[in-house]
mmCIF file of C-alpha atoms in Angstrom:
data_model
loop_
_atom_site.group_PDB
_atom_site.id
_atom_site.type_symbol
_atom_site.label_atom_id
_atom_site.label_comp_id
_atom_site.label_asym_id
_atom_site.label_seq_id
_atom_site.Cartn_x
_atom_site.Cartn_y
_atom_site.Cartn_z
ATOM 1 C CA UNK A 12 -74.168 -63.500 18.667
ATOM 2 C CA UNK A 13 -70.653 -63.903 17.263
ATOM 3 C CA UNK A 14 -68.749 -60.111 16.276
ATOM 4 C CA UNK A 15 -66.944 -60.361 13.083
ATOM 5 C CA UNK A 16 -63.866 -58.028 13.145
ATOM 6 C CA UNK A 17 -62.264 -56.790 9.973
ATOM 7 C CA UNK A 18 -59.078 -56.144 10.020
ATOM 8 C CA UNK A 19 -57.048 -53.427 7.821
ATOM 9 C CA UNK A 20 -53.807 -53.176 5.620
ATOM 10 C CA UNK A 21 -50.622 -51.518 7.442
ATOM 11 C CA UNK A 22 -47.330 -51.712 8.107
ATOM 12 C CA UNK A 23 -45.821 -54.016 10.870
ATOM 13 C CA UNK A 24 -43.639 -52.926 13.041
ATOM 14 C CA UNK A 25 -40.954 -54.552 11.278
ATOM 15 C CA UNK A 26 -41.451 -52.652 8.105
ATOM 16 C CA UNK A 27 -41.669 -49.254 10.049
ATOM 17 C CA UNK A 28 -38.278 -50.525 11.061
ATOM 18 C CA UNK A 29 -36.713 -51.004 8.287
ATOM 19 C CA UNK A 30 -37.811 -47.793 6.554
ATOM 20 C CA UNK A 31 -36.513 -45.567 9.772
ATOM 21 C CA UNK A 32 -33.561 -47.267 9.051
ATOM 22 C CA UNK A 33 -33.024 -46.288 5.658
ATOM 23 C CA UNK A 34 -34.354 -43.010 5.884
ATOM 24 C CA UNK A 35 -31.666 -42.111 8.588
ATOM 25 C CA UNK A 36 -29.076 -43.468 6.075
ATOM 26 C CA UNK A 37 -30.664 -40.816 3.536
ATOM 27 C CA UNK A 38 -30.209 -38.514 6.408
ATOM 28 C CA UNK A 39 -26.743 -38.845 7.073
ATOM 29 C CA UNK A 40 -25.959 -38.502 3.393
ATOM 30 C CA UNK A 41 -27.796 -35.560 3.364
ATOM 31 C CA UNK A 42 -26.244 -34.298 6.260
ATOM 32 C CA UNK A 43 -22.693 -34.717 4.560
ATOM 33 C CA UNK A 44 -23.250 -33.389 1.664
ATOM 34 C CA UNK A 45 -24.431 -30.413 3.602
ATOM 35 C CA UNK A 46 -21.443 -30.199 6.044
ATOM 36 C CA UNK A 47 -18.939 -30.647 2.694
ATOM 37 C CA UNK A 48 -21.085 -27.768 0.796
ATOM 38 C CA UNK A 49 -21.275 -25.401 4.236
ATOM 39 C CA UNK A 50 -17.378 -26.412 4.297
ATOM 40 C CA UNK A 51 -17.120 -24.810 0.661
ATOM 41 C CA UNK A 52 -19.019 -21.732 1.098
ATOM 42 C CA UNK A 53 -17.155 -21.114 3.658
ATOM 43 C CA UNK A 54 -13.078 -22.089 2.858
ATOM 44 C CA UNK A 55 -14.727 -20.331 -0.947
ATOM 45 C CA UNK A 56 -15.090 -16.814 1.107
ATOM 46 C CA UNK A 57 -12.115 -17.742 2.907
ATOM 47 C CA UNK A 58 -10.154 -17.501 0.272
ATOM 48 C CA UNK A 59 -12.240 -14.642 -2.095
ATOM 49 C CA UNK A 60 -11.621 -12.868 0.768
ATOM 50 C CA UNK A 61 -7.411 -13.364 1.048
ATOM 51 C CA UNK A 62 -7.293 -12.544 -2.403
ATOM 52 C CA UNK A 63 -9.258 -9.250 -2.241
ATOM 53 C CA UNK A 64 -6.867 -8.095 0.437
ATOM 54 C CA UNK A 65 -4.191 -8.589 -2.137
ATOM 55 C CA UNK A 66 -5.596 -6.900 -4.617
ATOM 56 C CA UNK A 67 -6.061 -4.127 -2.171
ATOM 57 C CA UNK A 68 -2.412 -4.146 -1.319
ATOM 58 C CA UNK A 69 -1.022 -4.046 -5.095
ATOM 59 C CA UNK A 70 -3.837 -1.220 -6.155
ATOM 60 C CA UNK A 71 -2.028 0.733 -3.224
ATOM 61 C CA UNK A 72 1.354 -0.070 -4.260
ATOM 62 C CA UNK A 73 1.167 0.898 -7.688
ATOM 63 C CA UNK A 74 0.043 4.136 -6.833
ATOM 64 C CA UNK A 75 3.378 4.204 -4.207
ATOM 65 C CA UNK A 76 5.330 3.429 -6.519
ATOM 66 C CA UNK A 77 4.397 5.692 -9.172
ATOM 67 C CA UNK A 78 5.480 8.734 -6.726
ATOM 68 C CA UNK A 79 8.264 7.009 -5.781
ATOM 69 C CA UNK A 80 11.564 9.520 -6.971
ATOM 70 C CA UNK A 81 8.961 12.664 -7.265
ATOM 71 C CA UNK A 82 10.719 15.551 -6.921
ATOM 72 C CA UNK A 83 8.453 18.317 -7.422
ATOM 73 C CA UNK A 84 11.314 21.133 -7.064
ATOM 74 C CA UNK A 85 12.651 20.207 -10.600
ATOM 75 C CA UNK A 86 15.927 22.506 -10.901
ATOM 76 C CA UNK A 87 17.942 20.573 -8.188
ATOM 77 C CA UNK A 88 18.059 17.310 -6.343
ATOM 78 C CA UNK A 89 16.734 16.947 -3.078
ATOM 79 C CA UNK A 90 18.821 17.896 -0.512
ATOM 80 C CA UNK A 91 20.266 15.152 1.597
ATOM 81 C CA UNK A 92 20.067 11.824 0.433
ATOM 82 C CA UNK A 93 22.134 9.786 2.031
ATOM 83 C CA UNK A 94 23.685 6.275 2.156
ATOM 84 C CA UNK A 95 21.910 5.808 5.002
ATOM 85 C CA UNK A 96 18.802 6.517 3.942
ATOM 86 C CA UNK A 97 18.568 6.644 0.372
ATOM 87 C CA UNK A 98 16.116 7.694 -2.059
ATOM 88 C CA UNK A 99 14.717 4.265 -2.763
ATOM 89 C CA UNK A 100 16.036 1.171 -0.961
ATOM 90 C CA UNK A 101 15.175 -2.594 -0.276
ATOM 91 C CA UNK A 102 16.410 -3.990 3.420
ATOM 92 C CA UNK A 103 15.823 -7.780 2.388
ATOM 93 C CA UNK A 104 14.961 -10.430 4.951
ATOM 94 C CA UNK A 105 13.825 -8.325 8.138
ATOM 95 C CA UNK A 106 12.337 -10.172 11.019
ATOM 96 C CA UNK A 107 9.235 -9.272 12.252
ATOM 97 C CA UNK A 108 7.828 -11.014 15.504
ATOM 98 C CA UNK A 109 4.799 -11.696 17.863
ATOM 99 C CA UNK A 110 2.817 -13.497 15.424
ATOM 100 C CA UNK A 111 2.194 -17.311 14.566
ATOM 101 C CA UNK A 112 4.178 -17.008 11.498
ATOM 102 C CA UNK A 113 7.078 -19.523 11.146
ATOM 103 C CA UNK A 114 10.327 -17.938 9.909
ATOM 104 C CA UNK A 115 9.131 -14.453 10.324
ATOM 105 C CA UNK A 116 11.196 -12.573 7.623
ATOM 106 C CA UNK A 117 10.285 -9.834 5.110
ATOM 107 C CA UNK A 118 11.513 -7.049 2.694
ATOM 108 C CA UNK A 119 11.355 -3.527 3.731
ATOM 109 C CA UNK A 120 10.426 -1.250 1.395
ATOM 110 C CA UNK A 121 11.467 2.525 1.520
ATOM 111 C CA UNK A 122 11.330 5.367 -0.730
ATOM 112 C CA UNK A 123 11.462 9.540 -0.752
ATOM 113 C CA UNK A 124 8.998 11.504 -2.976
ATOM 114 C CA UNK A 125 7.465 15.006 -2.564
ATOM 115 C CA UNK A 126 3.582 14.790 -1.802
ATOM 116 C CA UNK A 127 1.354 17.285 -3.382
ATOM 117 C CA UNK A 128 -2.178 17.753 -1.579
ATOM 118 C CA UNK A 129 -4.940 16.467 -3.104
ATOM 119 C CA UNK A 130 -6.462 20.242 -4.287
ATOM 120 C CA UNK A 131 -5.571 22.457 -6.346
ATOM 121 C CA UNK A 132 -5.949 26.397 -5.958
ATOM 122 C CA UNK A 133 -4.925 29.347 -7.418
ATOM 123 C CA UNK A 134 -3.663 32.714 -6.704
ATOM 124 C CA UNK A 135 -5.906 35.154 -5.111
ATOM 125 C CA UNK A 136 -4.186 38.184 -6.213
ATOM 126 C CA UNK A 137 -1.238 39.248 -8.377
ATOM 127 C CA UNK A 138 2.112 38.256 -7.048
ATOM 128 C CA UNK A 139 5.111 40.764 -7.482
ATOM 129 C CA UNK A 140 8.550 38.891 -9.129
ATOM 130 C CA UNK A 141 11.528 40.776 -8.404
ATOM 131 C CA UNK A 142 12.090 44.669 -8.409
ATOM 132 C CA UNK A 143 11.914 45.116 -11.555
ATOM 133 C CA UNK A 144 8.318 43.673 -11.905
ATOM 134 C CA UNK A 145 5.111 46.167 -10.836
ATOM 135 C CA UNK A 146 2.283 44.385 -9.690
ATOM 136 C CA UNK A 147 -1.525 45.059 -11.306
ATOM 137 C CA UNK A 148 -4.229 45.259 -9.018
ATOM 138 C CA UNK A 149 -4.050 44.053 -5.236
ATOM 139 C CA UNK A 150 -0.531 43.104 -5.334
ATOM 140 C CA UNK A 151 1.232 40.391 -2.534
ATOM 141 C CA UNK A 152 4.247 40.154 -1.627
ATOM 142 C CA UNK A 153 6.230 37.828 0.688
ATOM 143 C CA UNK A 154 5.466 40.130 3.604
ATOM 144 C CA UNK A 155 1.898 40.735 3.214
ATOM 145 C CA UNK A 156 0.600 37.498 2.493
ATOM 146 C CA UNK A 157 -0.974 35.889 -0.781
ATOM 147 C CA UNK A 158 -4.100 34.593 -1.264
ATOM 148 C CA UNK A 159 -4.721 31.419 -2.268
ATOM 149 C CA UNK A 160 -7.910 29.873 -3.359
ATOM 150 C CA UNK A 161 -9.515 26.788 -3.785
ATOM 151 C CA UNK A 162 -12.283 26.002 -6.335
ATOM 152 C CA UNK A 163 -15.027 23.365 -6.136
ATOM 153 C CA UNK A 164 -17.784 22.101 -3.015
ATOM 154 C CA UNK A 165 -16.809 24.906 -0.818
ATOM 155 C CA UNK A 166 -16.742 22.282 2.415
ATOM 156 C CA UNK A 167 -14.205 20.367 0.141
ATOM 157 C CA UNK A 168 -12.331 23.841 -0.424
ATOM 158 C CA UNK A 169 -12.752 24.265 3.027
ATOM 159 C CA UNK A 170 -10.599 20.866 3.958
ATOM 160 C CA UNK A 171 -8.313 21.572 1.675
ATOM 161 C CA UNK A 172 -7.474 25.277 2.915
ATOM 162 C CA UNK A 173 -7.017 23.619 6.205
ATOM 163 C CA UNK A 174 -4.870 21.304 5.049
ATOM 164 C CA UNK A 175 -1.996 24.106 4.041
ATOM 165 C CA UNK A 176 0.491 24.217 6.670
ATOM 166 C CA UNK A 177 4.125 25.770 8.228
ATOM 167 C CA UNK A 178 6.886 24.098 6.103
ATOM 168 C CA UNK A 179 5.234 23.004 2.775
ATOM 169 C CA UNK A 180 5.946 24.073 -0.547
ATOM 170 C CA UNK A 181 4.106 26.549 -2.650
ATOM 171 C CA UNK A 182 4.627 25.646 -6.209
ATOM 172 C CA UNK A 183 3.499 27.720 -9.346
ATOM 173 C CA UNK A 184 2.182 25.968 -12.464
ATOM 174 C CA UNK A 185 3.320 28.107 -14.918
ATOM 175 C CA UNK A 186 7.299 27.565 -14.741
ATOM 176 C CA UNK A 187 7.792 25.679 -11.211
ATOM 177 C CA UNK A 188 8.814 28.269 -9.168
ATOM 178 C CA UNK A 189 8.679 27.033 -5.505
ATOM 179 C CA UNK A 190 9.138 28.836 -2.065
ATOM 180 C CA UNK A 191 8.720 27.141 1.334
ATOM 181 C CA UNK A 192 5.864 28.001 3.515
ATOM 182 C CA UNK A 193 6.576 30.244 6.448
ATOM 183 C CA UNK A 194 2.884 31.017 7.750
ATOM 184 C CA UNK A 195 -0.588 29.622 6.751
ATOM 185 C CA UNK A 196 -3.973 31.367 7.667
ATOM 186 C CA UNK A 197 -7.128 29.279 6.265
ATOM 187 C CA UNK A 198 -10.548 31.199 6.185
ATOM 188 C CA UNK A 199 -13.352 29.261 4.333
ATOM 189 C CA UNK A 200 -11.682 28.485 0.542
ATOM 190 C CA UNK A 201 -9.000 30.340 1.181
ATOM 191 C CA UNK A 202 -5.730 30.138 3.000
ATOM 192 C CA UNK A 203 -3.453 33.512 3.113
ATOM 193 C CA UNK A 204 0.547 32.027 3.193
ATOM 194 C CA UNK A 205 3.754 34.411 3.260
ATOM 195 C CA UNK A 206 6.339 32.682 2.005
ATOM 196 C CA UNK A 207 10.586 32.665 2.119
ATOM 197 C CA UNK A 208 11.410 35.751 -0.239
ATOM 198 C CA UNK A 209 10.069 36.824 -3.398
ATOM 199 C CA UNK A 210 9.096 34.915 -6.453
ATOM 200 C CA UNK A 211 11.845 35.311 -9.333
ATOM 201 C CA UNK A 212 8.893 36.120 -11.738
ATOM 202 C CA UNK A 213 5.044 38.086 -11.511
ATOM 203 C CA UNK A 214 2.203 35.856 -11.067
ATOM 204 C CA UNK A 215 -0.811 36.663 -12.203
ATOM 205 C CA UNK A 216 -4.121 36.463 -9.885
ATOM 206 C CA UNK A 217 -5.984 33.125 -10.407
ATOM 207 C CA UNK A 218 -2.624 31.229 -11.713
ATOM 208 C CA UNK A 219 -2.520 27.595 -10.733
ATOM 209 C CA UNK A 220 -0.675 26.953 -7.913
ATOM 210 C CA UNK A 221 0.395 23.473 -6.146
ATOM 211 C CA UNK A 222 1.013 22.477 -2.415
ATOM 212 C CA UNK A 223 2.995 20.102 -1.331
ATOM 213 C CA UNK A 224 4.632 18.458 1.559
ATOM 214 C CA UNK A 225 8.146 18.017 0.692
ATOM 215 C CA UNK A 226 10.516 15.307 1.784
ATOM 216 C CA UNK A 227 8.542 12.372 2.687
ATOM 217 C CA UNK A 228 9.489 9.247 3.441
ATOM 218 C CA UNK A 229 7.504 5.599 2.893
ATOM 219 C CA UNK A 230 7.943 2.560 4.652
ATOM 220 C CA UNK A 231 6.231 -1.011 3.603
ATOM 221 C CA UNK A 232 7.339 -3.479 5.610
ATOM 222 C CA UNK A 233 4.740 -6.998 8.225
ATOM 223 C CA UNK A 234 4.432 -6.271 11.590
ATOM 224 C CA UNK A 235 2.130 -7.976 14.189
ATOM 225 C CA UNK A 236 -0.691 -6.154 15.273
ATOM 226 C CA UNK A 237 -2.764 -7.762 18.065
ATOM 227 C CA UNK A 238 -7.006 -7.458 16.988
ATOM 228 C CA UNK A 239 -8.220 -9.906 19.727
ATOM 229 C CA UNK A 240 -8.104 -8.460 23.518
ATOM 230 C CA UNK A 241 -8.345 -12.071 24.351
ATOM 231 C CA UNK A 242 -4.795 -12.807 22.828
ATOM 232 C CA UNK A 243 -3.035 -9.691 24.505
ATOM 233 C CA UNK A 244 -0.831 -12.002 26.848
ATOM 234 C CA UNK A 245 -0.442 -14.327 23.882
ATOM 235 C CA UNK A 246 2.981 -13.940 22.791
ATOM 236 C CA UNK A 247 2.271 -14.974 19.390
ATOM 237 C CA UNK A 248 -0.917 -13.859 18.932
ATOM 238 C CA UNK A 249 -0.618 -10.944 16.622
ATOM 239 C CA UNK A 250 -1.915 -11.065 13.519
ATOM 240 C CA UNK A 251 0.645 -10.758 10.558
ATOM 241 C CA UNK A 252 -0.252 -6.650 8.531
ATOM 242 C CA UNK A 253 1.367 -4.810 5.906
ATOM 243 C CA UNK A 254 1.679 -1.491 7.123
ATOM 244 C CA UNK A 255 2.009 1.394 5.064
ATOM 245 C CA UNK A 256 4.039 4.323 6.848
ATOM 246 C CA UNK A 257 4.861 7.460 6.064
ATOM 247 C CA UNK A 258 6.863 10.459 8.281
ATOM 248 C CA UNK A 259 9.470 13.067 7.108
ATOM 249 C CA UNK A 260 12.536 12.117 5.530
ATOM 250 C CA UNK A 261 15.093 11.592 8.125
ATOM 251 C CA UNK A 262 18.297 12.586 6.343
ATOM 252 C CA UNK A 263 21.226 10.986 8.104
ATOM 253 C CA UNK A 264 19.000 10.399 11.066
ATOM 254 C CA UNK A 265 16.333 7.921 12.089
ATOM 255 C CA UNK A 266 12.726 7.235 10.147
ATOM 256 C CA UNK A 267 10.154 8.421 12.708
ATOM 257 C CA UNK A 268 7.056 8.170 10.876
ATOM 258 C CA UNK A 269 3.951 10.027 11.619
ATOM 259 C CA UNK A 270 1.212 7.633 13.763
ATOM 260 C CA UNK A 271 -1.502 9.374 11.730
ATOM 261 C CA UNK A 272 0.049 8.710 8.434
ATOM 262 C CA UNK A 273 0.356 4.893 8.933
ATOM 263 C CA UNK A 274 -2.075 2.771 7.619
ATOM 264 C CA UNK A 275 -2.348 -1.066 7.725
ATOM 265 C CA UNK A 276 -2.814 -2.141 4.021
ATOM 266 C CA UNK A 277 -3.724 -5.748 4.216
ATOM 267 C CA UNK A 278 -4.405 -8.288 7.171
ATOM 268 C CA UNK A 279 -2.852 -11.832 7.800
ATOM 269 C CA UNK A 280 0.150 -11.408 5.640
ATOM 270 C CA UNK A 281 2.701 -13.703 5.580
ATOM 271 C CA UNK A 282 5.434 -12.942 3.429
ATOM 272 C CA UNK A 283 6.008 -9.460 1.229
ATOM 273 C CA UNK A 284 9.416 -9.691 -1.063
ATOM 274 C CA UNK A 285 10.679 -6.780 -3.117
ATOM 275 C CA UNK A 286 12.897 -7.520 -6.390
ATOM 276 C CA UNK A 287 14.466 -5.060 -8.998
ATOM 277 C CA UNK A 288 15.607 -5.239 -12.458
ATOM 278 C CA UNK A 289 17.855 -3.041 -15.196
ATOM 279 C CA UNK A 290 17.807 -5.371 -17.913
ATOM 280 C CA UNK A 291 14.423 -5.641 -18.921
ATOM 281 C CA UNK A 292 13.249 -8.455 -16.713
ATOM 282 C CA UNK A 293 16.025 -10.813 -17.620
ATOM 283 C CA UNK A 294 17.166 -10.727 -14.162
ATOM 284 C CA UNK A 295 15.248 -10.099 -11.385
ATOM 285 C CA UNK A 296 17.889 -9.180 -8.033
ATOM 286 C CA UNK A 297 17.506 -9.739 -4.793
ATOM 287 C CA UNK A 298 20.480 -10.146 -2.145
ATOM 288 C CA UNK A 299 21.957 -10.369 1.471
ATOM 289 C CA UNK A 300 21.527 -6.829 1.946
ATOM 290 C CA UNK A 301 21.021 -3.391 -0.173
ATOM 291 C CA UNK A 302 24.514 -3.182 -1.149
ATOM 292 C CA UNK A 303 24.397 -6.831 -2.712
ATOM 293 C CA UNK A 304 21.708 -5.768 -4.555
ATOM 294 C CA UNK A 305 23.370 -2.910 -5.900
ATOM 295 C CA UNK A 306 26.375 -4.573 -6.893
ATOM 296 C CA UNK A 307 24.287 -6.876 -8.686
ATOM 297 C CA UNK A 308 22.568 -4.344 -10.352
ATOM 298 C CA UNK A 309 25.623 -2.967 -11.589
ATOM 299 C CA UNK A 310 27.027 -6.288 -13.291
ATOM 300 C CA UNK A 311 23.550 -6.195 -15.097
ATOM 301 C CA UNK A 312 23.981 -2.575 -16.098
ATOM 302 C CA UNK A 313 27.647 -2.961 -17.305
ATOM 303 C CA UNK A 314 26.672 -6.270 -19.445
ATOM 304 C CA UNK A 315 23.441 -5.849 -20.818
ATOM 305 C CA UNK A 316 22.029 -2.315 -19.953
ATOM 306 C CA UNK A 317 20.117 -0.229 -21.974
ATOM 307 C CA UNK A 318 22.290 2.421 -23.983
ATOM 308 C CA UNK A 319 23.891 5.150 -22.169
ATOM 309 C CA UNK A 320 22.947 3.439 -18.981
ATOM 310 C CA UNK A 321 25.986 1.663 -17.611
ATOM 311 C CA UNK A 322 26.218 2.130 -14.056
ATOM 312 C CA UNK A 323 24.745 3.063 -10.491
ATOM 313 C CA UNK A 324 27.924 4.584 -9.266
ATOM 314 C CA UNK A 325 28.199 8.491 -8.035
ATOM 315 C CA UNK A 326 24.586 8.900 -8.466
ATOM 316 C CA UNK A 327 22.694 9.273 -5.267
ATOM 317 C CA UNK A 328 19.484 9.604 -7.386
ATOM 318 C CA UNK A 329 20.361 6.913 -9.819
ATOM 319 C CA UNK A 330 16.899 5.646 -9.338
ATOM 320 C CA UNK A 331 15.521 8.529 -11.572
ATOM 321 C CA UNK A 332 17.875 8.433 -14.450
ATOM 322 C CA UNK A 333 18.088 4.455 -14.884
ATOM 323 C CA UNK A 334 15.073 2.217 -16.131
ATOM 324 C CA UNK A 335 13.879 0.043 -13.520
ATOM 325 C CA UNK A 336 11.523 -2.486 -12.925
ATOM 326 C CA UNK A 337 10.273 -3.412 -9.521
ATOM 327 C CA UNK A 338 8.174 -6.740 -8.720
ATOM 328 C CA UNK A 339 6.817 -6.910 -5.250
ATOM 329 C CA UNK A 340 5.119 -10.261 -4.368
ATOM 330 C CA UNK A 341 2.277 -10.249 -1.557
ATOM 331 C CA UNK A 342 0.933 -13.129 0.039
ATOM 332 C CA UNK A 343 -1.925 -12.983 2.247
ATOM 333 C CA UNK A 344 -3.358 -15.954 4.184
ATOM 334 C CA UNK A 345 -7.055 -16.907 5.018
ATOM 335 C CA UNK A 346 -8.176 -15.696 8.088
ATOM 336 C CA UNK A 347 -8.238 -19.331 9.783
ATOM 337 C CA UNK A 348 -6.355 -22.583 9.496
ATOM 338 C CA UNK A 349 -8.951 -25.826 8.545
ATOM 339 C CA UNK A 350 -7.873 -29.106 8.028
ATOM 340 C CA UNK A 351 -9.266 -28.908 4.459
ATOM 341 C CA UNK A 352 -6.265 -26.452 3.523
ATOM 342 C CA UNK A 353 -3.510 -29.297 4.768
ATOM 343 C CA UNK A 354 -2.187 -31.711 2.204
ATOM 344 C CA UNK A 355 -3.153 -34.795 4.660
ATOM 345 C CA UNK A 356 -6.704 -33.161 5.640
ATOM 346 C CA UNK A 357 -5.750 -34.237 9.098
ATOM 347 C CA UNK A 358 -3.772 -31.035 10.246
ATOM 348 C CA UNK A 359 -4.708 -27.892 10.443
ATOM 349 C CA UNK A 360 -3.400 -25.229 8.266
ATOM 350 C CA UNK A 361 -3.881 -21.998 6.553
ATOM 351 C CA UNK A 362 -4.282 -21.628 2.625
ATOM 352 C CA UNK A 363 -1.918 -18.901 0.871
ATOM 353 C CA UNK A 364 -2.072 -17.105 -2.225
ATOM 354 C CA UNK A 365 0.697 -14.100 -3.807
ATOM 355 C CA UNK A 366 0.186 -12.105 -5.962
ATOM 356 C CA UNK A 367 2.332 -9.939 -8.040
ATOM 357 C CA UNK A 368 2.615 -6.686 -9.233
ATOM 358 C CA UNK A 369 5.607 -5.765 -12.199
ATOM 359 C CA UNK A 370 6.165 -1.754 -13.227
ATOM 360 C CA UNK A 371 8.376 0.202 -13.611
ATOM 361 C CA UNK A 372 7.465 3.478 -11.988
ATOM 362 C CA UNK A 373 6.438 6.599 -13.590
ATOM 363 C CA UNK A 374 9.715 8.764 -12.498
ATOM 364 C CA UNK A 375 12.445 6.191 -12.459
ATOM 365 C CA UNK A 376 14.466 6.259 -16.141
ATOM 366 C CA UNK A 377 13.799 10.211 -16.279
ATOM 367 C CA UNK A 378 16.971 12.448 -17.073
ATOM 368 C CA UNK A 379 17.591 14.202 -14.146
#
């Protein structure tokens, strides 16, 4: 007896063939469009993330700059500005090595204010003036000690108690009396000082008073600071930082800033230029050196500065009595080079964006 087969629609091997083939064509595209869209979330954050350290930077140098020339002992100049270190100052076109950075140069920024603490107290008792003053109540005096108290959370009174020390300036709110710090004794809230002589004038208990360290000194200015152990024996492996620091003002002497003061304000910065200018923005000066920039600042002041305002010379603290504007320009890099940042797309290199910041700070153009 004869079988009867029946046979069944398929594919042949030939068709399975030719759809593998196109479906690994659809692959491929697939796969590049999402290499090219991994390759743009990731250059995207790349740069989002350069230009939030810039913003960073300028937030922090606007608020610099607006205590730059503070002088919170108002009835005389600081004592000691120098040429050598003056109040404010640009050192144009320092070098700065150890990193990857071709042409390492930069603008030094430097600048004296007084630094009040962040709290606020008041006096704890009544504070005898001179002689002829008699004190109400539990008086002080500057042998006794005076009490001074500080309001709010009391472990946030507590930190700021602590934070009076030897050497900084007790300042009253009322009329600006100041005396210097001799000794400091925090207890919870409240810190008992003694202070360098008397007060000219009574002070009443709970009077606002205002602490401050005196005679600081800030310092903005790229150095290389090496993140990766790996790249220790690299000898350009640091990575490019704006660094913030701040010490005592060194009078004719050297900056030493203090290590727990400095601060690095931005990462993988390439290039941070300072420029100044007394005539409104129509010139913006920048030079070989400081004292090119102050003779150019001059020829702008003689020529087309504002009324009453004709010149730098004799004036250690010029800076506060002359309208200035400063623009600093910051410009961060992304953290690593990709070909997709070159021109060619067949190098590597890193993308760069600057930023700009234009004020003119709260205590320059005051008459001192």
């Amino acid at each position: 007896m004869r079988r009867r087969f029946q046979f069944q629609d398929g594919f042949s091997l030939v068709e399975l063939l030719v759809a593998l083939f196109f479906t690994m064509i659809l692959m491929a595209g697939m796969a590049s469009v999402f290499k090219s869209s991994l390759a743009t979330f990731v250059t995207s954050g790349e740069k989002l993330s350069s230009n939030r350290r810039n913003r960073l930077a300028m937030d922090l140098l606007s608020d610099d700059l607006n205590v730059a020339g503070q002088y919170l002992t108002l009835d005389a100049a600081p004592n000691g500005i120098t040429d050598a270190n003056p109040g404010f100052v640009i050192h144009p076109n320092v070098a700065f090595t150890g990193t990857d950075v071709p042409a390492a140069v930069a603008d030094e920024l430097l600048f004296y204010f007084d630094d009040p603490l962040p709290a606020e107290g008041t006096f704890g008792a009544d504070v005898l003036g001179t002689a002829s003053y008699v004190a109400s109540g539990a008086a002080a005096t500057a042998g006794t000690g005076i009490p001074i108290n500080f309001a709010g959370d009391p472990d946030v009174a507590a930190v700021a108690a602590a934070q009076v020390k030897t050497g900084m300036l007790l300042i009253t709110r009322g009329n600006y009396e100041y005396k210097k710090i001799l000794t400091a004794d925090p207890k919870g809230a409240t810190t008992t000082v003694t202070i360098d002589g008397m007060f000219g004038e009574k002070h009443l208990a709970t009077e606002g008073v205002l602490i401050a360290k005196p005679a600081q000194y800030v310092r903005y200015r790229i150095q290389g600071r090496n993140f990766d152990p790996e790249k220790q024996a690299d000898a350009n492996g640091k990575i490019p930082c704006l660094i913030r620091e701040q010490g005592p003002y060194p009078g004719a002497g050297t900056f030493a800033p203090d290590d727990a003061l400095t601060t690095i304000v931005a990462e993988n910065v390439t290039k941070f230029t300072v420029a100044l200018s007394v005539d409104r923005g129509e010139h913006w000066r920048t030079g070989a050196d400081w004292d090119a920039i102050k003779a150019l600042l001059k020829t702008d002041l003689a020529t087309s500065g504002a009324p009453g305002f004709t010149t730098i010379s004799g004036n250690a603290h010029w800076y506060r009595s002359i309208p200035m504007l400063v623009r600093v320009n910051v410009t961060t890099r992304t953290l690593r080079s990709r070909s997709e940042y070159s021109a060619t797309g067949t190098t590597s290199a890193y993308k760069e964006q600057t930023q700009s910041l234009v004020l003119l700070p709260r205590h320059f153009g005051l008459q001192f």
